[in-house]
GROMACS .gro file of C-alpha atoms in nm:
model
  398
    1UNK     CA    1   1.418   5.614  -2.505
    2UNK     CA    2   1.284   5.971  -2.395
    3UNK     CA    3   1.564   6.204  -2.398
    4UNK     CA    4   1.597   6.503  -2.163
    5UNK     CA    5   1.460   6.831  -2.286
    6UNK     CA    6   1.784   7.003  -2.259
    7UNK     CA    7   1.937   6.757  -2.516
    8UNK     CA    8   1.656   6.820  -2.753
    9UNK     CA    9   1.645   7.217  -2.741
   10UNK     CA   10   2.014   7.330  -2.779
   11UNK     CA   11   2.041   7.684  -2.895
   12UNK     CA   12   2.394   7.620  -3.016
   13UNK     CA   13   2.252   7.395  -3.281
   14UNK     CA   14   1.951   7.612  -3.383
   15UNK     CA   15   1.709   7.867  -3.235
   16UNK     CA   16   1.418   7.746  -3.441
   17UNK     CA   17   1.173   7.467  -3.302
   18UNK     CA   18   0.858   7.304  -3.406
   19UNK     CA   19   0.651   7.219  -3.102
   20UNK     CA   20   0.343   7.007  -3.073
   21UNK     CA   21   0.137   6.975  -2.749
   22UNK     CA   22  -0.184   6.732  -2.747
   23UNK     CA   23  -0.487   6.712  -2.534
   24UNK     CA   24  -0.487   6.420  -2.305
   25UNK     CA   25  -0.589   6.099  -2.491
   26UNK     CA   26  -0.604   6.321  -2.793
   27UNK     CA   27  -0.969   6.413  -2.681
   28UNK     CA   28  -1.129   6.715  -2.858
   29UNK     CA   29  -1.112   6.925  -2.553
   30UNK     CA   30  -1.075   7.241  -2.776
   31UNK     CA   31  -1.338   7.124  -3.030
   32UNK     CA   32  -1.667   6.955  -3.046
   33UNK     CA   33  -1.730   6.673  -2.781
   34UNK     CA   34  -1.946   6.406  -2.941
   35UNK     CA   35  -2.004   6.227  -2.606
   36UNK     CA   36  -2.151   6.545  -2.435
   37UNK     CA   37  -2.259   6.735  -2.735
   38UNK     CA   38  -2.076   7.045  -2.619
   39UNK     CA   39  -1.865   7.266  -2.821
   40UNK     CA   40  -1.529   7.396  -2.690
   41UNK     CA   41  -1.414   7.564  -3.005
   42UNK     CA   42  -1.381   7.875  -2.797
   43UNK     CA   43  -1.091   7.732  -2.612
   44UNK     CA   44  -0.880   7.747  -2.941
   45UNK     CA   45  -0.914   8.131  -2.919
   46UNK     CA   46  -0.776   8.118  -2.559
   47UNK     CA   47  -0.475   7.930  -2.669
   48UNK     CA   48  -0.427   8.172  -2.967
   49UNK     CA   49  -0.438   8.476  -2.755
   50UNK     CA   50  -0.228   8.345  -2.472
   51UNK     CA   51   0.067   8.225  -2.693
   52UNK     CA   52   0.074   8.563  -2.859
   53UNK     CA   53   0.061   8.740  -2.502
   54UNK     CA   54   0.353   8.519  -2.399
   55UNK     CA   55   0.551   8.602  -2.696
   56UNK     CA   56   0.543   8.961  -2.587
   57UNK     CA   57   0.703   8.875  -2.253
   58UNK     CA   58   0.950   8.594  -2.332
   59UNK     CA   59   1.242   8.611  -2.556
   60UNK     CA   60   1.066   8.368  -2.778
   61UNK     CA   61   0.897   8.466  -3.114
   62UNK     CA   62   0.619   8.283  -3.287
   63UNK     CA   63   0.653   8.247  -3.656
   64UNK     CA   64   0.356   7.999  -3.725
   65UNK     CA   65   0.090   7.830  -3.529
   66UNK     CA   66  -0.223   7.614  -3.581
   67UNK     CA   67  -0.449   7.567  -3.287
   68UNK     CA   68  -0.659   7.251  -3.373
   69UNK     CA   69  -0.939   7.080  -3.168
   70UNK     CA   70  -0.712   6.829  -2.999
   71UNK     CA   71  -0.362   6.957  -3.038
   72UNK     CA   72  -0.153   7.275  -3.107
   73UNK     CA   73   0.148   7.332  -3.341
   74UNK     CA   74   0.394   7.608  -3.292
   75UNK     CA   75   0.688   7.736  -3.499
   76UNK     CA   76   0.908   7.944  -3.273
   77UNK     CA   77   1.247   8.108  -3.253
   78UNK     CA   78   1.419   8.125  -2.920
   79UNK     CA   79   1.639   8.454  -2.898
   80UNK     CA   80   1.861   8.403  -2.594
   81UNK     CA   81   2.077   8.708  -2.711
   82UNK     CA   82   1.785   8.934  -2.668
   83UNK     CA   83   1.724   8.806  -2.301
   84UNK     CA   84   2.107   8.846  -2.250
   85UNK     CA   85   2.066   9.226  -2.340
   86UNK     CA   86   1.784   9.302  -2.106
   87UNK     CA   87   1.858   9.504  -1.787
   88UNK     CA   88   1.802   9.354  -1.447
   89UNK     CA   89   1.494   9.571  -1.406
   90UNK     CA   90   1.360   9.463  -1.736
   91UNK     CA   91   1.399   9.096  -1.640
   92UNK     CA   92   1.229   9.156  -1.321
   93UNK     CA   93   0.942   9.358  -1.456
   94UNK     CA   94   0.869   9.082  -1.741
   95UNK     CA   95   0.878   8.818  -1.494
   96UNK     CA   96   0.620   8.997  -1.271
   97UNK     CA   97   0.394   9.007  -1.583
   98UNK     CA   98   0.385   8.616  -1.545
   99UNK     CA   99   0.421   8.570  -1.157
  100UNK     CA  100   0.421   8.780  -0.858
  101UNK     CA  101   0.752   8.656  -0.726
  102UNK     CA  102   0.889   8.724  -0.392
  103UNK     CA  103   0.841   9.047  -0.189
  104UNK     CA  104   1.214   9.139  -0.226
  105UNK     CA  105   1.168   9.177  -0.616
  106UNK     CA  106   0.879   9.427  -0.551
  107UNK     CA  107   1.103   9.615  -0.316
  108UNK     CA  108   1.377   9.623  -0.570
  109UNK     CA  109   1.156   9.765  -0.835
  110UNK     CA  110   1.045  10.051  -0.619
  111UNK     CA  111   1.311  10.332  -0.611
  112UNK     CA  112   1.200  10.430  -0.257
  113UNK     CA  113   1.231  10.085  -0.109
  114UNK     CA  114   1.543   9.974  -0.314
  115UNK     CA  115   1.770  10.236  -0.123
  116UNK     CA  116   1.672  10.057   0.204
  117UNK     CA  117   1.774   9.721   0.098
  118UNK     CA  118   2.067   9.543   0.234
  119UNK     CA  119   2.370   9.395   0.041
  120UNK     CA  120   2.244   9.037   0.112
  121UNK     CA  121   1.900   9.127  -0.031
  122UNK     CA  122   2.050   9.290  -0.339
  123UNK     CA  123   2.266   8.962  -0.388
  124UNK     CA  124   1.959   8.768  -0.354
  125UNK     CA  125   1.784   8.993  -0.619
  126UNK     CA  126   2.085   8.936  -0.865
  127UNK     CA  127   2.050   8.563  -0.819
  128UNK     CA  128   1.677   8.568  -0.906
  129UNK     CA  129   1.740   8.811  -1.219
  130UNK     CA  130   1.968   8.541  -1.357
  131UNK     CA  131   1.717   8.261  -1.290
  132UNK     CA  132   1.444   8.461  -1.450
  133UNK     CA  133   1.645   8.564  -1.740
  134UNK     CA  134   1.715   8.199  -1.811
  135UNK     CA  135   1.363   8.101  -1.787
  136UNK     CA  136   1.233   8.385  -2.009
  137UNK     CA  137   1.433   8.239  -2.288
  138UNK     CA  138   1.353   7.876  -2.200
  139UNK     CA  139   1.108   7.703  -2.443
  140UNK     CA  140   0.990   7.462  -2.144
  141UNK     CA  141   0.903   7.760  -1.944
  142UNK     CA  142   0.715   7.929  -2.224
  143UNK     CA  143   0.511   7.594  -2.289
  144UNK     CA  144   0.460   7.543  -1.911
  145UNK     CA  145   0.293   7.887  -1.876
  146UNK     CA  146   0.088   7.840  -2.185
  147UNK     CA  147  -0.032   7.492  -2.111
  148UNK     CA  148  -0.096   7.539  -1.740
  149UNK     CA  149  -0.295   7.852  -1.785
  150UNK     CA  150  -0.522   7.689  -2.050
  151UNK     CA  151  -0.564   7.370  -1.839
  152UNK     CA  152  -0.668   7.560  -1.529
  153UNK     CA  153  -0.925   7.771  -1.727
  154UNK     CA  154  -1.069   7.466  -1.908
  155UNK     CA  155  -1.084   7.264  -1.580
  156UNK     CA  156  -1.262   7.556  -1.404
  157UNK     CA  157  -1.510   7.576  -1.687
  158UNK     CA  158  -1.577   7.195  -1.669
  159UNK     CA  159  -1.573   7.175  -1.286
  160UNK     CA  160  -1.319   6.924  -1.303
  161UNK     CA  161  -0.956   6.847  -1.180
  162UNK     CA  162  -0.679   6.652  -1.359
  163UNK     CA  163  -0.478   6.662  -1.680
  164UNK     CA  164  -0.576   6.873  -1.973
  165UNK     CA  165  -0.257   6.815  -2.188
  166UNK     CA  166  -0.033   6.515  -2.234
  167UNK     CA  167   0.271   6.512  -1.985
  168UNK     CA  168   0.531   6.637  -2.252
  169UNK     CA  169   0.526   6.862  -2.545
  170UNK     CA  170   0.705   6.728  -2.842
  171UNK     CA  171   0.976   6.944  -3.006
  172UNK     CA  172   1.162   6.936  -3.334
  173UNK     CA  173   1.475   7.123  -3.405
  174UNK     CA  174   1.464   7.290  -3.736
  175UNK     CA  175   1.819   7.284  -3.859
  176UNK     CA  176   1.807   7.506  -4.169
  177UNK     CA  177   1.607   7.726  -4.400
  178UNK     CA  178   1.470   7.459  -4.618
  179UNK     CA  179   1.340   7.276  -4.308
  180UNK     CA  180   1.190   7.585  -4.178
  181UNK     CA  181   0.996   7.665  -4.498
  182UNK     CA  182   0.862   7.297  -4.491
  183UNK     CA  183   0.761   7.287  -4.126
  184UNK     CA  184   0.593   7.638  -4.149
  185UNK     CA  185   0.386   7.538  -4.445
  186UNK     CA  186   0.289   7.208  -4.260
  187UNK     CA  187   0.175   7.394  -3.956
  188UNK     CA  188  -0.021   7.672  -4.147
  189UNK     CA  189  -0.199   7.411  -4.362
  190UNK     CA  190  -0.307   7.184  -4.088
  191UNK     CA  191  -0.671   7.281  -4.100
  192UNK     CA  192  -0.684   7.231  -4.479
  193UNK     CA  193  -0.516   6.891  -4.464
  194UNK     CA  194  -0.775   6.800  -4.193
  195UNK     CA  195  -1.055   6.906  -4.425
  196UNK     CA  196  -1.201   7.175  -4.202
  197UNK     CA  197  -1.086   7.470  -4.409
  198UNK     CA  198  -1.092   7.542  -4.782
  199UNK     CA  199  -0.829   7.834  -4.792
  200UNK     CA  200  -0.551   7.952  -4.571
  201UNK     CA  201  -0.742   8.275  -4.484
  202UNK     CA  202  -1.045   8.053  -4.377
  203UNK     CA  203  -0.800   7.850  -4.138
  204UNK     CA  204  -0.926   7.983  -3.810
  205UNK     CA  205  -0.666   8.006  -3.527
  206UNK     CA  206  -0.366   7.983  -3.750
  207UNK     CA  207  -0.066   8.203  -3.806
  208UNK     CA  208  -0.124   8.241  -4.175
  209UNK     CA  209  -0.483   8.350  -4.125
  210UNK     CA  210  -0.379   8.610  -3.874
  211UNK     CA  211  -0.110   8.746  -4.132
  212UNK     CA  212  -0.370   8.775  -4.422
  213UNK     CA  213  -0.616   8.936  -4.201
  214UNK     CA  214  -0.353   9.197  -4.087
  215UNK     CA  215  -0.265   9.230  -4.459
  216UNK     CA  216  -0.627   9.300  -4.552
  217UNK     CA  217  -0.660   9.551  -4.260
  218UNK     CA  218  -0.372   9.771  -4.412
  219UNK     CA  219  -0.574  10.081  -4.409
  220UNK     CA  220  -0.617  10.042  -4.034
  221UNK     CA  221  -0.222  10.040  -4.001
  222UNK     CA  222  -0.207   9.673  -3.916
  223UNK     CA  223  -0.074   9.537  -4.238
  224UNK     CA  224   0.186   9.277  -4.245
  225UNK     CA  225   0.445   9.533  -4.397
  226UNK     CA  226   0.363   9.798  -4.136
  227UNK     CA  227   0.243   9.603  -3.824
  228UNK     CA  228   0.497   9.327  -3.828
  229UNK     CA  229   0.800   9.376  -4.077
  230UNK     CA  230   0.844   9.751  -4.026
  231UNK     CA  231   0.711   9.839  -3.685
  232UNK     CA  232   0.833   9.518  -3.524
  233UNK     CA  233   1.081   9.578  -3.244
  234UNK     CA  234   1.170   9.271  -3.047
  235UNK     CA  235   1.327   9.460  -2.752
  236UNK     CA  236   1.015   9.654  -2.672
  237UNK     CA  237   0.843   9.488  -2.392
  238UNK     CA  238   0.638   9.546  -2.088
  239UNK     CA  239   0.812   9.814  -1.887
  240UNK     CA  240   0.595   9.781  -1.584
  241UNK     CA  241   0.352   9.489  -1.477
  242UNK     CA  242  -0.005   9.591  -1.574
  243UNK     CA  243  -0.184   9.791  -1.301
  244UNK     CA  244  -0.452   9.596  -1.159
  245UNK     CA  245  -0.780   9.715  -0.983
  246UNK     CA  246  -0.998   9.499  -0.779
  247UNK     CA  247  -1.269   9.516  -1.024
  248UNK     CA  248  -1.071   9.397  -1.327
  249UNK     CA  249  -1.104   9.026  -1.260
  250UNK     CA  250  -1.358   8.859  -1.480
  251UNK     CA  251  -1.452   8.487  -1.483
  252UNK     CA  252  -1.443   8.283  -1.804
  253UNK     CA  253  -1.810   8.237  -1.897
  254UNK     CA  254  -1.957   7.927  -2.049
  255UNK     CA  255  -1.987   8.049  -2.391
  256UNK     CA  256  -1.851   7.961  -2.745
  257UNK     CA  257  -1.668   8.294  -2.812
  258UNK     CA  258  -1.443   8.433  -2.539
  259UNK     CA  259  -1.334   8.795  -2.567
  260UNK     CA  260  -0.966   8.877  -2.474
  261UNK     CA  261  -1.084   9.008  -2.131
  262UNK     CA  262  -1.193   8.645  -2.059
  263UNK     CA  263  -0.870   8.477  -2.149
  264UNK     CA  264  -0.739   8.191  -1.931
  265UNK     CA  265  -0.542   8.244  -1.618
  266UNK     CA  266  -0.171   8.158  -1.530
  267UNK     CA  267  -0.053   7.920  -1.276
  268UNK     CA  268   0.196   7.997  -0.995
  269UNK     CA  269   0.489   7.753  -1.006
  270UNK     CA  270   0.575   7.553  -0.694
  271UNK     CA  271   0.907   7.738  -0.637
  272UNK     CA  272   0.748   8.101  -0.639
  273UNK     CA  273   0.593   8.227  -0.325
  274UNK     CA  274   0.217   8.211  -0.363
  275UNK     CA  275   0.011   8.505  -0.239
  276UNK     CA  276  -0.338   8.469  -0.101
  277UNK     CA  277  -0.624   8.370  -0.342
  278UNK     CA  278  -0.738   8.731  -0.397
  279UNK     CA  279  -0.405   8.867  -0.481
  280UNK     CA  280  -0.346   8.557  -0.719
  281UNK     CA  281  -0.671   8.660  -0.893
  282UNK     CA  282  -0.547   9.006  -0.941
  283UNK     CA  283  -0.234   8.895  -1.100
  284UNK     CA  284  -0.407   8.644  -1.329
  285UNK     CA  285  -0.628   8.934  -1.461
  286UNK     CA  286  -0.317   9.128  -1.521
  287UNK     CA  287  -0.167   8.868  -1.730
  288UNK     CA  288  -0.502   8.852  -1.910
  289UNK     CA  289  -0.469   9.191  -2.010
  290UNK     CA  290  -0.119   9.181  -2.178
  291UNK     CA  291  -0.134   9.291  -2.537
  292UNK     CA  292  -0.066   9.014  -2.792
  293UNK     CA  293   0.270   9.037  -2.950
  294UNK     CA  294   0.303   9.063  -3.330
  295UNK     CA  295   0.418   8.740  -3.526
  296UNK     CA  296   0.771   8.721  -3.619
  297UNK     CA  297   0.827   8.907  -3.954
  298UNK     CA  298   0.953   8.788  -4.277
  299UNK     CA  299   1.262   8.971  -4.390
  300UNK     CA  300   1.640   8.964  -4.441
  301UNK     CA  301   1.829   8.831  -4.139
  302UNK     CA  302   2.135   9.032  -4.244
  303UNK     CA  303   1.943   9.334  -4.166
  304UNK     CA  304   1.735   9.214  -3.862
  305UNK     CA  305   1.828   8.875  -3.739
  306UNK     CA  306   1.490   8.826  -3.574
  307UNK     CA  307   1.305   8.754  -3.899
  308UNK     CA  308   1.196   8.466  -4.112
  309UNK     CA  309   1.443   8.433  -4.383
  310UNK     CA  310   1.187   8.454  -4.675
  311UNK     CA  311   0.955   8.713  -4.841
  312UNK     CA  312   0.598   8.706  -4.725
  313UNK     CA  313   0.478   8.716  -5.085
  314UNK     CA  314   0.687   8.416  -5.162
  315UNK     CA  315   0.564   8.218  -4.860
  316UNK     CA  316   0.198   8.310  -4.911
  317UNK     CA  317   0.216   8.193  -5.272
  318UNK     CA  318   0.363   7.869  -5.150
  319UNK     CA  319   0.109   7.807  -4.903
  320UNK     CA  320  -0.171   7.923  -5.132
  321UNK     CA  321  -0.045   7.667  -5.400
  322UNK     CA  322   0.008   7.382  -5.162
  323UNK     CA  323  -0.342   7.426  -5.017
  324UNK     CA  324  -0.487   7.356  -5.336
  325UNK     CA  325  -0.261   7.084  -5.460
  326UNK     CA  326  -0.404   6.728  -5.465
  327UNK     CA  327  -0.274   6.484  -5.199
  328UNK     CA  328  -0.405   6.150  -5.236
  329UNK     CA  329  -0.361   6.053  -4.882
  330UNK     CA  330  -0.505   6.369  -4.714
  331UNK     CA  331  -0.867   6.481  -4.683
  332UNK     CA  332  -0.793   6.834  -4.782
  333UNK     CA  333  -0.809   6.948  -5.143
  334UNK     CA  334  -0.543   7.084  -5.350
  335UNK     CA  335  -0.336   7.275  -5.836
  336UNK     CA  336  -0.018   7.169  -5.984
  337UNK     CA  337   0.203   7.491  -6.024
  338UNK     CA  338   0.431   7.544  -5.719
  339UNK     CA  339   0.623   7.860  -5.664
  340UNK     CA  340   0.985   7.922  -5.748
  341UNK     CA  341   1.075   7.947  -5.380
  342UNK     CA  342   1.112   7.554  -5.371
  343UNK     CA  343   1.341   7.559  -5.661
  344UNK     CA  344   1.563   7.819  -5.505
  345UNK     CA  345   1.594   7.615  -5.188
  346UNK     CA  346   1.671   7.305  -5.375
  347UNK     CA  347   1.355   7.121  -5.310
  348UNK     CA  348   1.187   6.905  -5.574
  349UNK     CA  349   0.830   7.035  -5.591
  350UNK     CA  350   0.669   6.706  -5.640
  351UNK     CA  351   0.843   6.543  -5.357
  352UNK     CA  352   0.768   6.841  -5.140
  353UNK     CA  353   0.396   6.791  -5.200
  354UNK     CA  354   0.419   6.414  -5.161
  355UNK     CA  355   0.609   6.423  -4.829
  356UNK     CA  356   0.513   6.762  -4.669
  357UNK     CA  357   0.235   6.598  -4.474
  358UNK     CA  358   0.467   6.348  -4.287
  359UNK     CA  359   0.695   6.591  -4.096
  360UNK     CA  360   0.592   6.446  -3.765
  361UNK     CA  361   0.593   6.067  -3.854
  362UNK     CA  362   0.889   6.090  -4.091
  363UNK     CA  363   1.114   6.278  -3.864
  364UNK     CA  364   1.216   6.250  -3.505
  365UNK     CA  365   1.368   6.513  -3.262
  366UNK     CA  366   1.523   6.722  -3.549
  367UNK     CA  367   1.431   6.803  -3.920
  368UNK     CA  368   1.676   6.939  -4.181
  369UNK     CA  369   1.892   6.836  -4.480
  370UNK     CA  370   2.070   6.495  -4.465
  371UNK     CA  371   2.411   6.643  -4.378
  372UNK     CA  372   2.263   6.861  -4.100
  373UNK     CA  373   2.085   6.552  -3.945
  374UNK     CA  374   2.430   6.349  -3.965
  375UNK     CA  375   2.619   6.633  -3.798
  376UNK     CA  376   2.353   6.677  -3.528
  377UNK     CA  377   2.390   6.297  -3.444
  378UNK     CA  378   2.747   6.319  -3.414
  379UNK     CA  379   2.717   6.611  -3.163
  380UNK     CA  380   2.464   6.419  -2.980
  381UNK     CA  381   2.684   6.123  -2.971
  382UNK     CA  382   2.414   5.903  -3.128
  383UNK     CA  383   2.440   5.652  -3.417
  384UNK     CA  384   2.169   5.824  -3.626
  385UNK     CA  385   1.861   6.052  -3.608
  386UNK     CA  386   1.521   5.919  -3.748
  387UNK     CA  387   1.423   6.100  -4.071
  388UNK     CA  388   1.741   6.064  -4.281
  389UNK     CA  389   1.582   5.873  -4.558
  390UNK     CA  390   1.283   6.113  -4.558
  391UNK     CA  391   1.533   6.412  -4.570
  392UNK     CA  392   1.701   6.273  -4.867
  393UNK     CA  393   1.366   6.248  -5.041
  394UNK     CA  394   1.223   6.580  -4.930
  395UNK     CA  395   1.510   6.817  -4.923
  396UNK     CA  396   1.665   6.705  -5.263
  397UNK     CA  397   1.592   6.869  -5.608
  398UNK     CA  398   1.746   6.571  -5.768
   0.00000   0.00000   0.00000
């Protein structure tokens, strides 16, 4: 039975989630279409850019991702505490990077017109602030903006209307560090398991490839240690909506490689006042020009909570080793030595290699150690959660 999203995404249980969204009928709408002979590989770049842009606006950090030809994997951390600490002005400015919003918000953000607002108008703005604050820390809203903007751009490119993505994205609650390690490796190794890449650094449109590229570009000041771990400041966001000039709008061309300026456009939600078409285009162009946010850094959560609780070197060694290990039921190729990070977390290396490719089929709405799944089932008042047997096999060194 389908459960409401509010029951599946509970920040009191965990801020970490694995998200999967698929193209309708699992068609290769972001890859090579054998029926028409057309390549839509450039759309993978759209998705990669847009999710990094949205991470800079929402209180949602991206830890790992893999944009495939007919589906997308994300590992995210929802930071509601960060959103709670934003000022009213910061919330409204961030929201206006996504949607124009009602006129009263624009008046509130201008000191000259704010002084002329009535108490009733100010109370209305206060209500909007709390609504927007909640949405900016809402995984469903993050995926809504991501999916709708890509769908509209793709439909416009094809000259069609209708669904591009399946109706609901799938989410898995990640309940502990061990599960987080397994899920991130699963996501980053998707292209290798699919047989379309040989090494992590060759896995186009993945988080691990982006991290390795940044590491190699260290002489330009974009190394992982400088650009992500040290310089990463989760509370730094857009102070004002990007300024837009009438000539800034550019249509998405029919080409395989699409630069950042040709990124897809956002959708206006039904409950937001929609401006006229020209104004909408200007705001879409503003969203396209948002800078991509850095990926969530690796580090010590005791020093900075918004971090991945491993060292990047250890994780890179794990992914590189798994990427070369031999798996009889997968097309990707793979050596036998696995890093010590698995032992430290209590994972049997052989079982990890054997079962790491079945995280979606083997688990349901949550993934973690057996005791974590049992406790979550009790909190949800259900008899069991799918994946308990797999958890005993995967997350045990015995």
